[in-house]
CSV table of C-alpha atoms in Angstrom, one decimal:
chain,number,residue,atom,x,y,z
A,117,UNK,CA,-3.6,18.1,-21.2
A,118,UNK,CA,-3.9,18.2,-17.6
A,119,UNK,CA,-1.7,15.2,-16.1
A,120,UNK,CA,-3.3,13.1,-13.0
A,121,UNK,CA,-1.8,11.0,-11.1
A,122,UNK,CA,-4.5,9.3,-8.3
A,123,UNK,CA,-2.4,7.8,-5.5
A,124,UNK,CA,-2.3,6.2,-2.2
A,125,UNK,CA,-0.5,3.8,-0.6
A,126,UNK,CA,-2.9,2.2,1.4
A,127,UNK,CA,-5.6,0.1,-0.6
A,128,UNK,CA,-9.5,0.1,-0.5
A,129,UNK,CA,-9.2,3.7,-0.6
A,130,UNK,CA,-10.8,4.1,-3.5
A,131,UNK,CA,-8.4,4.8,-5.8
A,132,UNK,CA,-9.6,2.8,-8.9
A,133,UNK,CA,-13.1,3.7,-8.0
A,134,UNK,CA,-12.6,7.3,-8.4
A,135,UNK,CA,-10.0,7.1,-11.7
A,136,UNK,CA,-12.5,4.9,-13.3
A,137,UNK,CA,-15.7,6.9,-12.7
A,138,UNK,CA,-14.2,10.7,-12.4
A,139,UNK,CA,-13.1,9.6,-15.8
A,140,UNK,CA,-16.4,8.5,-17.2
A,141,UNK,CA,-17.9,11.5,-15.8
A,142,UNK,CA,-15.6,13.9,-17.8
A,143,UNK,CA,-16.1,11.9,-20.9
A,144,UNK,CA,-19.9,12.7,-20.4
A,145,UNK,CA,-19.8,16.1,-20.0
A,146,UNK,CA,-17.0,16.1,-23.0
A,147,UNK,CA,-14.1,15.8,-22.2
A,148,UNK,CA,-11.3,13.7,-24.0
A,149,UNK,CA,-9.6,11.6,-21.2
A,150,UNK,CA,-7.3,9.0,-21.2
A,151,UNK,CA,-6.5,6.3,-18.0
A,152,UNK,CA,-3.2,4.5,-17.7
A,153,UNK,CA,-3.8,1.6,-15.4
A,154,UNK,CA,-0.5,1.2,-13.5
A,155,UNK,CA,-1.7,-1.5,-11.6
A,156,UNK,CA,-0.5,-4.9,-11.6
A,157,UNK,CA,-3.9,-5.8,-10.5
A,158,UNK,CA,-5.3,-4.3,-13.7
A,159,UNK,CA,-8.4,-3.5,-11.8
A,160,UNK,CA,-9.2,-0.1,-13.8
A,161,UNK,CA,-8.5,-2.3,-16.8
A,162,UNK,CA,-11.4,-5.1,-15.7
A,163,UNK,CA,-13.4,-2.2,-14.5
A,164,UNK,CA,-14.4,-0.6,-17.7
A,165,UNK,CA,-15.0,-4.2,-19.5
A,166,UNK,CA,-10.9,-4.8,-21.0
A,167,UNK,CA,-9.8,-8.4,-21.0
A,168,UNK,CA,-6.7,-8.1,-18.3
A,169,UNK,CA,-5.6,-11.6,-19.7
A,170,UNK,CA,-2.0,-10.7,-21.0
A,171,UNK,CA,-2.7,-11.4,-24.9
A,172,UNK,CA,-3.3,-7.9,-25.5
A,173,UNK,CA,-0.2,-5.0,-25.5
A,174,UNK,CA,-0.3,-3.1,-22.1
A,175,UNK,CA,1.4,-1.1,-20.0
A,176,UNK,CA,3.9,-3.4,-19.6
A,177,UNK,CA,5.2,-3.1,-23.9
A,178,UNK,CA,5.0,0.9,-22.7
A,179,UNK,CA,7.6,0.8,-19.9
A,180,UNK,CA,9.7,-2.4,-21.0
A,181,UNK,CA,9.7,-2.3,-24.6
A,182,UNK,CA,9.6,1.2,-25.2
A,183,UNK,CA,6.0,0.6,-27.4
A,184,UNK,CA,3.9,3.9,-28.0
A,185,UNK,CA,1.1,4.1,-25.9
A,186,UNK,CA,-1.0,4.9,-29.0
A,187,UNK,CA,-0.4,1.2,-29.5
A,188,UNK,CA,-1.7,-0.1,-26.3
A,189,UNK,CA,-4.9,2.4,-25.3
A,190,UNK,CA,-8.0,1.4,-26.4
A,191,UNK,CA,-11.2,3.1,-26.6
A,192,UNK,CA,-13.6,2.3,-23.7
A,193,UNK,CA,-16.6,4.4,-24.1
A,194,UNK,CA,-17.6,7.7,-25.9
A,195,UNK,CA,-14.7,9.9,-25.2
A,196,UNK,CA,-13.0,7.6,-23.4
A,197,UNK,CA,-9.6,6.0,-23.7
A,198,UNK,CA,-7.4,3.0,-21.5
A,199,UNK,CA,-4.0,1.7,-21.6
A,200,UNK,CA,-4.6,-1.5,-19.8
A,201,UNK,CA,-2.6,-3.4,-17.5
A,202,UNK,CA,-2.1,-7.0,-16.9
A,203,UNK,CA,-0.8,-9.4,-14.3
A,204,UNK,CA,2.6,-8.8,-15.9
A,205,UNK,CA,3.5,-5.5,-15.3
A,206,UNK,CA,4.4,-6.8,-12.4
A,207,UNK,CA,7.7,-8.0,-13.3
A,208,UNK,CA,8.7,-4.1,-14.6
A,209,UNK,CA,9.6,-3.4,-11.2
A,210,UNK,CA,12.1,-5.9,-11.2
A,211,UNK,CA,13.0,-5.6,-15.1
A,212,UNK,CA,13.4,-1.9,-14.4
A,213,UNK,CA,15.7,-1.8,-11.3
A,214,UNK,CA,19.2,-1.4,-13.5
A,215,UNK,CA,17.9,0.6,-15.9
A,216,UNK,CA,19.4,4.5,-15.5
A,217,UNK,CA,16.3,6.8,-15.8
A,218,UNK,CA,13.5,4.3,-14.9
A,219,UNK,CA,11.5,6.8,-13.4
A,220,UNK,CA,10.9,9.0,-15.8
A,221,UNK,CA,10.4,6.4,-18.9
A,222,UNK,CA,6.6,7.2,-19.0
A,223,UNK,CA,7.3,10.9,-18.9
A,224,UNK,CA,9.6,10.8,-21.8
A,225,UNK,CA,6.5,8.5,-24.0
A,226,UNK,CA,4.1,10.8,-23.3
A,227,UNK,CA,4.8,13.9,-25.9
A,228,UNK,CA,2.8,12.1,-28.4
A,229,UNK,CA,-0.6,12.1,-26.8
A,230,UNK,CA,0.1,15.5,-25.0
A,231,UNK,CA,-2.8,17.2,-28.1
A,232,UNK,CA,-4.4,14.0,-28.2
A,233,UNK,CA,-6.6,14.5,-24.6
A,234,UNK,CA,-8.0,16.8,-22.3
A,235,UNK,CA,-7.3,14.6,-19.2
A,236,UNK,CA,-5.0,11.5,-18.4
A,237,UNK,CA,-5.9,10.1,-15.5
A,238,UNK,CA,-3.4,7.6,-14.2
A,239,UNK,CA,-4.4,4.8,-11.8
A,240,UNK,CA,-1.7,3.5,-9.5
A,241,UNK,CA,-1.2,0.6,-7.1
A,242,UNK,CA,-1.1,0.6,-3.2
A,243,UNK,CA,3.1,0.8,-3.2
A,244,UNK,CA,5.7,3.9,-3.6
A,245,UNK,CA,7.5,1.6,-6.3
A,246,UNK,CA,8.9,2.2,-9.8
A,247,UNK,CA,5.2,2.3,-10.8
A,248,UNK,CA,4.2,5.5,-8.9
A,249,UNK,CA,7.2,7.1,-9.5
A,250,UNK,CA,6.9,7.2,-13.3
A,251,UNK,CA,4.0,8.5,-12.3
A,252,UNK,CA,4.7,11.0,-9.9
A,253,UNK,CA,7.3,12.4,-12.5
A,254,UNK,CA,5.1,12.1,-15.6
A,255,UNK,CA,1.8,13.9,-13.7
A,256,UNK,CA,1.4,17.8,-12.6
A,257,UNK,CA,-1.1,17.5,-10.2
A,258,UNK,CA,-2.3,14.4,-7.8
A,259,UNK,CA,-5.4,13.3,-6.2
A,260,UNK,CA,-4.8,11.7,-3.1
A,261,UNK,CA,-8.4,9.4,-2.4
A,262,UNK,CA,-8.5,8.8,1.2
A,263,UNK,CA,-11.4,7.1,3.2
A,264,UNK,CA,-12.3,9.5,6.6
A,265,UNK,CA,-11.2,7.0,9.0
A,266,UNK,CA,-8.6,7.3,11.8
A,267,UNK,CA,-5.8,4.9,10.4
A,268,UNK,CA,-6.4,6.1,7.0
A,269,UNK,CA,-4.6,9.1,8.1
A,270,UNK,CA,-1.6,7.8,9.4
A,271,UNK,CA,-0.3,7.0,6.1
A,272,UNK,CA,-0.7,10.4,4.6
A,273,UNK,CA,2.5,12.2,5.7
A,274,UNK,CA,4.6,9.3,4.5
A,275,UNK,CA,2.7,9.8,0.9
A,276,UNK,CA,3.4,14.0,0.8
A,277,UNK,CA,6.7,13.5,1.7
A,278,UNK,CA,7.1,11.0,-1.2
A,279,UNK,CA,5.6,14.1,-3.3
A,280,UNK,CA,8.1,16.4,-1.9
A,281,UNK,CA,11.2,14.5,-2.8
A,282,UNK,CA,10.0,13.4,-6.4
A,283,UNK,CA,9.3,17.3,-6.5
A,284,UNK,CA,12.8,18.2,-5.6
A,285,UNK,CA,14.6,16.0,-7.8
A,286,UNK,CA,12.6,14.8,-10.6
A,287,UNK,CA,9.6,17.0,-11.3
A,288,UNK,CA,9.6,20.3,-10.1
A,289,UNK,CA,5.8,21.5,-11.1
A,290,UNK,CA,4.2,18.4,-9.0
A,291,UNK,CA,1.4,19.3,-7.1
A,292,UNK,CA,-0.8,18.1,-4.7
A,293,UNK,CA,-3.9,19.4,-5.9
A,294,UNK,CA,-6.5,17.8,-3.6
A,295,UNK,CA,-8.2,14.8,-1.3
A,296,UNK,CA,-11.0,12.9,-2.5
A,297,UNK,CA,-13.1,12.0,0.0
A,298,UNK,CA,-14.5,8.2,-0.2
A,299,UNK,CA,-16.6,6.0,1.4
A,300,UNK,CA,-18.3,8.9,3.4
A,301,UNK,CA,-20.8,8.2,6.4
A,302,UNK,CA,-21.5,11.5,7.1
A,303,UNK,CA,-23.8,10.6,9.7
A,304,UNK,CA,-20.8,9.4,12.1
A,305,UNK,CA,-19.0,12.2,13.8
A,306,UNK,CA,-15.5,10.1,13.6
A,307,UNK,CA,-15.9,11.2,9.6
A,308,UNK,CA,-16.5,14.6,10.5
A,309,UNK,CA,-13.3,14.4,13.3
A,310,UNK,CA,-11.0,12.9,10.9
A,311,UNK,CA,-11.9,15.6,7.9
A,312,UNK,CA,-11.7,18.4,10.2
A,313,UNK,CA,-8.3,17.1,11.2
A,314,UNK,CA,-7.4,16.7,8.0
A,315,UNK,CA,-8.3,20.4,7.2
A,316,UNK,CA,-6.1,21.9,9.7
A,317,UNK,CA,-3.2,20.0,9.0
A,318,UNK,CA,-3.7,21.5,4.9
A,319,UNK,CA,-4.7,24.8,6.6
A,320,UNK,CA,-0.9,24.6,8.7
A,321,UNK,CA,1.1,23.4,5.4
A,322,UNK,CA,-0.4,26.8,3.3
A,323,UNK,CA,2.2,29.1,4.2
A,324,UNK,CA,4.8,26.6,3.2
A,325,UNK,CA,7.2,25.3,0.1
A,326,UNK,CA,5.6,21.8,0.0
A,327,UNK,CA,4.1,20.7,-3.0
A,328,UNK,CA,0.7,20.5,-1.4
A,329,UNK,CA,0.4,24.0,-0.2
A,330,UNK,CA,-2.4,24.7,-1.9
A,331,UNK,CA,-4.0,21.5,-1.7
A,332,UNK,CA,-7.6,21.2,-0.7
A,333,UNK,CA,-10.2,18.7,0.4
A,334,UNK,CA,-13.2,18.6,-2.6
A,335,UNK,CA,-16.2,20.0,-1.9
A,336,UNK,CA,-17.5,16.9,-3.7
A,337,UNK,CA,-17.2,14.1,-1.1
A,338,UNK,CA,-18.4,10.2,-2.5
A,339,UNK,CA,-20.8,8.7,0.0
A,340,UNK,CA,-20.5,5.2,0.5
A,341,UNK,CA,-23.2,3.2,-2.0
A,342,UNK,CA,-22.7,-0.3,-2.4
A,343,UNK,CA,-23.7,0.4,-6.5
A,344,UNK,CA,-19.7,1.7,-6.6
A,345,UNK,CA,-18.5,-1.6,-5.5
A,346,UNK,CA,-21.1,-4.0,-7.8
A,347,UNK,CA,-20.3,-2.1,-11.1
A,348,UNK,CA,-16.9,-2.9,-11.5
A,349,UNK,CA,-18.3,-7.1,-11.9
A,350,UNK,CA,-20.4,-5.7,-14.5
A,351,UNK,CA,-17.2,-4.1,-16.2
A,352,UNK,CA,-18.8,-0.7,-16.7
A,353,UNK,CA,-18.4,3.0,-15.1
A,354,UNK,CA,-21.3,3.7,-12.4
A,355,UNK,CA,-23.1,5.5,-15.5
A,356,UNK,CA,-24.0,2.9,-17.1
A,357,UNK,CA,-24.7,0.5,-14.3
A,358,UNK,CA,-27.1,2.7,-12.0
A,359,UNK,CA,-26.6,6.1,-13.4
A,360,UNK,CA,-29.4,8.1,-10.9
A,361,UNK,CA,-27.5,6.5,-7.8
A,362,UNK,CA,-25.8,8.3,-4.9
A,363,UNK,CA,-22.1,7.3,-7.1
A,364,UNK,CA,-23.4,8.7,-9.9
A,365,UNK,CA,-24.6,12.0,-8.6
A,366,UNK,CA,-21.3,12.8,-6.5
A,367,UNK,CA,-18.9,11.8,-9.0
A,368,UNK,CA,-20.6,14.3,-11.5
A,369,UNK,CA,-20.5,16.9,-9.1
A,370,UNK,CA,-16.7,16.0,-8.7
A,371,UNK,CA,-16.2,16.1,-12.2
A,372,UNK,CA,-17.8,19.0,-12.4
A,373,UNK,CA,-15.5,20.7,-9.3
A,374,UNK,CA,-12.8,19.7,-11.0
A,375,UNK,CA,-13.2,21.4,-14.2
A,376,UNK,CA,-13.7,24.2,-12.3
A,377,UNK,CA,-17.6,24.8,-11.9
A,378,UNK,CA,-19.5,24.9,-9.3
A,379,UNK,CA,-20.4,21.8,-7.6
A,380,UNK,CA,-24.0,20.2,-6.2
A,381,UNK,CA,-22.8,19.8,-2.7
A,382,UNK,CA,-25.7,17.6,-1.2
A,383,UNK,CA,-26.7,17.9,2.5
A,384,UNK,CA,-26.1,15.4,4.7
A,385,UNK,CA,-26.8,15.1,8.6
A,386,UNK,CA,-24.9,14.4,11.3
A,387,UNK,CA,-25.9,12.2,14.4
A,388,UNK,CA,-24.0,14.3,17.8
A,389,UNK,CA,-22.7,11.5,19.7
A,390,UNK,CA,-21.9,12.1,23.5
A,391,UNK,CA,-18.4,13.0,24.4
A,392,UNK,CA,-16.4,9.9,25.4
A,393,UNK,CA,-16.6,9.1,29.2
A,394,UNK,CA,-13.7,6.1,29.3
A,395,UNK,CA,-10.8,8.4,30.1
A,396,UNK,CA,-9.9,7.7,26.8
A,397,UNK,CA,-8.6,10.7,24.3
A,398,UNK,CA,-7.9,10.2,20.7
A,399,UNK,CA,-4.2,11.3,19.4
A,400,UNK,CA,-3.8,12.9,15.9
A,401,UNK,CA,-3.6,10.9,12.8
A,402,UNK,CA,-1.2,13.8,11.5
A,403,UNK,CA,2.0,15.1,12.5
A,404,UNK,CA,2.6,19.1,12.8
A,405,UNK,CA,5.9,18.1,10.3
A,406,UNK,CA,5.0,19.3,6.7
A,407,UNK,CA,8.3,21.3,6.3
A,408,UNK,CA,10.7,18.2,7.9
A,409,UNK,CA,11.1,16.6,4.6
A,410,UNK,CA,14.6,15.2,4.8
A,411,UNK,CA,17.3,16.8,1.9
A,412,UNK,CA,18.2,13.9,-0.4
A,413,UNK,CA,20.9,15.8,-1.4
A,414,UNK,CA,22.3,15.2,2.1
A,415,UNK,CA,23.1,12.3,3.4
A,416,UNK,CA,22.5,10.8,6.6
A,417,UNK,CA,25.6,10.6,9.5
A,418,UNK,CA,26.7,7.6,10.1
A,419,UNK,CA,25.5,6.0,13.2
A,420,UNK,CA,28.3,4.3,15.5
A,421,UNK,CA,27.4,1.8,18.2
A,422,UNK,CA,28.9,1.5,21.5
């Protein structure tokens, strides 16, 4: 079972978007996949049609009370599994905080459905909490969606360093596997700036010990199509709401990419814009410091103040 973890720190990335519907699109090309949402916000949860109304078991029985998650998934669709989430997973952060091994709780529940699925896919909220750390250390690879915008960037380093140290002392085989591209206007050269930087910072962090070495941007990049943000309402995967849409089309090809065959790239074009004339010159979203991770095995000097 391969072991997902989608993650980003920043919200309106897309990460729900693309758990939700990368996971209906392996179900339809048969696939057995299973989605932990490990949101408070139970937004994977509502998106596939699941009552996030706290009278059913959730992830919260999981991580509290121990409960098997055979207990708590349900079956969504044809192939397709959830362990939902509800407003009160909230408190598990705080119901967590004394308790010795918290990060790796889901880890250690997970042997039981390790033959049960081809996929788990596991949806996480905008923080670096107890949350994503369970799972950070349950997961072998992670997704990072990321929308191509300047600011978006920033963010990212923070993120891979989080990876690293989780890497170092909880999960050794974490890796960062790739960056889903969301929201795309191809047609804007800022998109096509902000991927290419993107690209050489990956292309700089190859010949290093970090976990995302050998990560990659997808081929298969999601185009913005306002049918991604109306199916969720309609509690159903982008299949079943508008199935020959843009969302459709590139999360199949992603899907596909991931599984290891050869995506439909689709052609886009891009509008040249005129070099900017204001005197003004944009700095780099990302910092040349993928191999200053800090040793957490060391700690800091004390700081003295004259």
């Amino acid at each position: 079972m391969r072991r997902i973890a989608i993650i980003n720190q920043k919200g309106g990335v897309g990460k729900t978007t693309t758990a939700v519907n990368l996971a209906a699109a392996l179900a339809r090309l048969g696939q057995r996949v299973l989605i932990l949402d490990l949101d408070p916000q139970a937004h994977a949860t509502t998106h596939l049609g699941v009552p996030a109304d706290g009278q059913a078991p959730s992830m919260y029985d999981v991580l509290v009370a121990n409960r098997p998650i055979a207990e708590v998934r349900r079956q969504a669709q044809e192939n397709l599994w959830i362990a939902g989430s509800d407003i009160n997973l909230a408190a598990a952060e705080v119901e967590l905080a004394g308790v010795v091994g918290r990060e790796v709780i889901l880890r250690d529940l997970l042997g039981p459905e390790e033959d049960e699925f081809d996929f788990l896919l596991m949806d996480c909220g905008p923080s670096l909490g107890v949350l994503t750390l369970n799972a950070l250390a349950a997961a072998g690879e992670v997704f990072i969606p990321l929308q191509p915008h300047f600011l978006a960037l920033h963010g990212l380093g923070k993120l891979l360093e989080t990876t690293a140290l989780v890497a170092r002392r909880i999960n050794p085989v974490l890796k960062v596997t790739g960056i889903v591209i969301c929201m795309l206007e191809a047609n804007l050269r800022l998109c096509q700036e902000v991927i290419r930087d993107l690209q050489e910072y990956l292309d700089k962090a190859k010949s290093g010990p970090t976990p995302w070495s050998q990560a990659k941007i997808f081929d298969s990049k999601i185009r913005r199509n306002v049918k991604l943000a109306e199916c969720p309402s309609h509690g159903r995967p982008i299949f079943d709401y508008a199935p020959s849409c843009n969302g459709a089309e590139d999360y199949t090809a992603l899907a596909r990419e991931v599984l290891g065959k050869q995506p439909t790239v689709i052609a886009t074009r891009v509008r040249v814009e005129e070099p900017a004339t204001d005197g003004f010159r944009r700095q780099p979203a990302l910092a040349d410091a993928t191999t200053a991770v800090p040793d957490p095995s060391v700690d800091p000097q004390p700081q003295t103040t004259k």
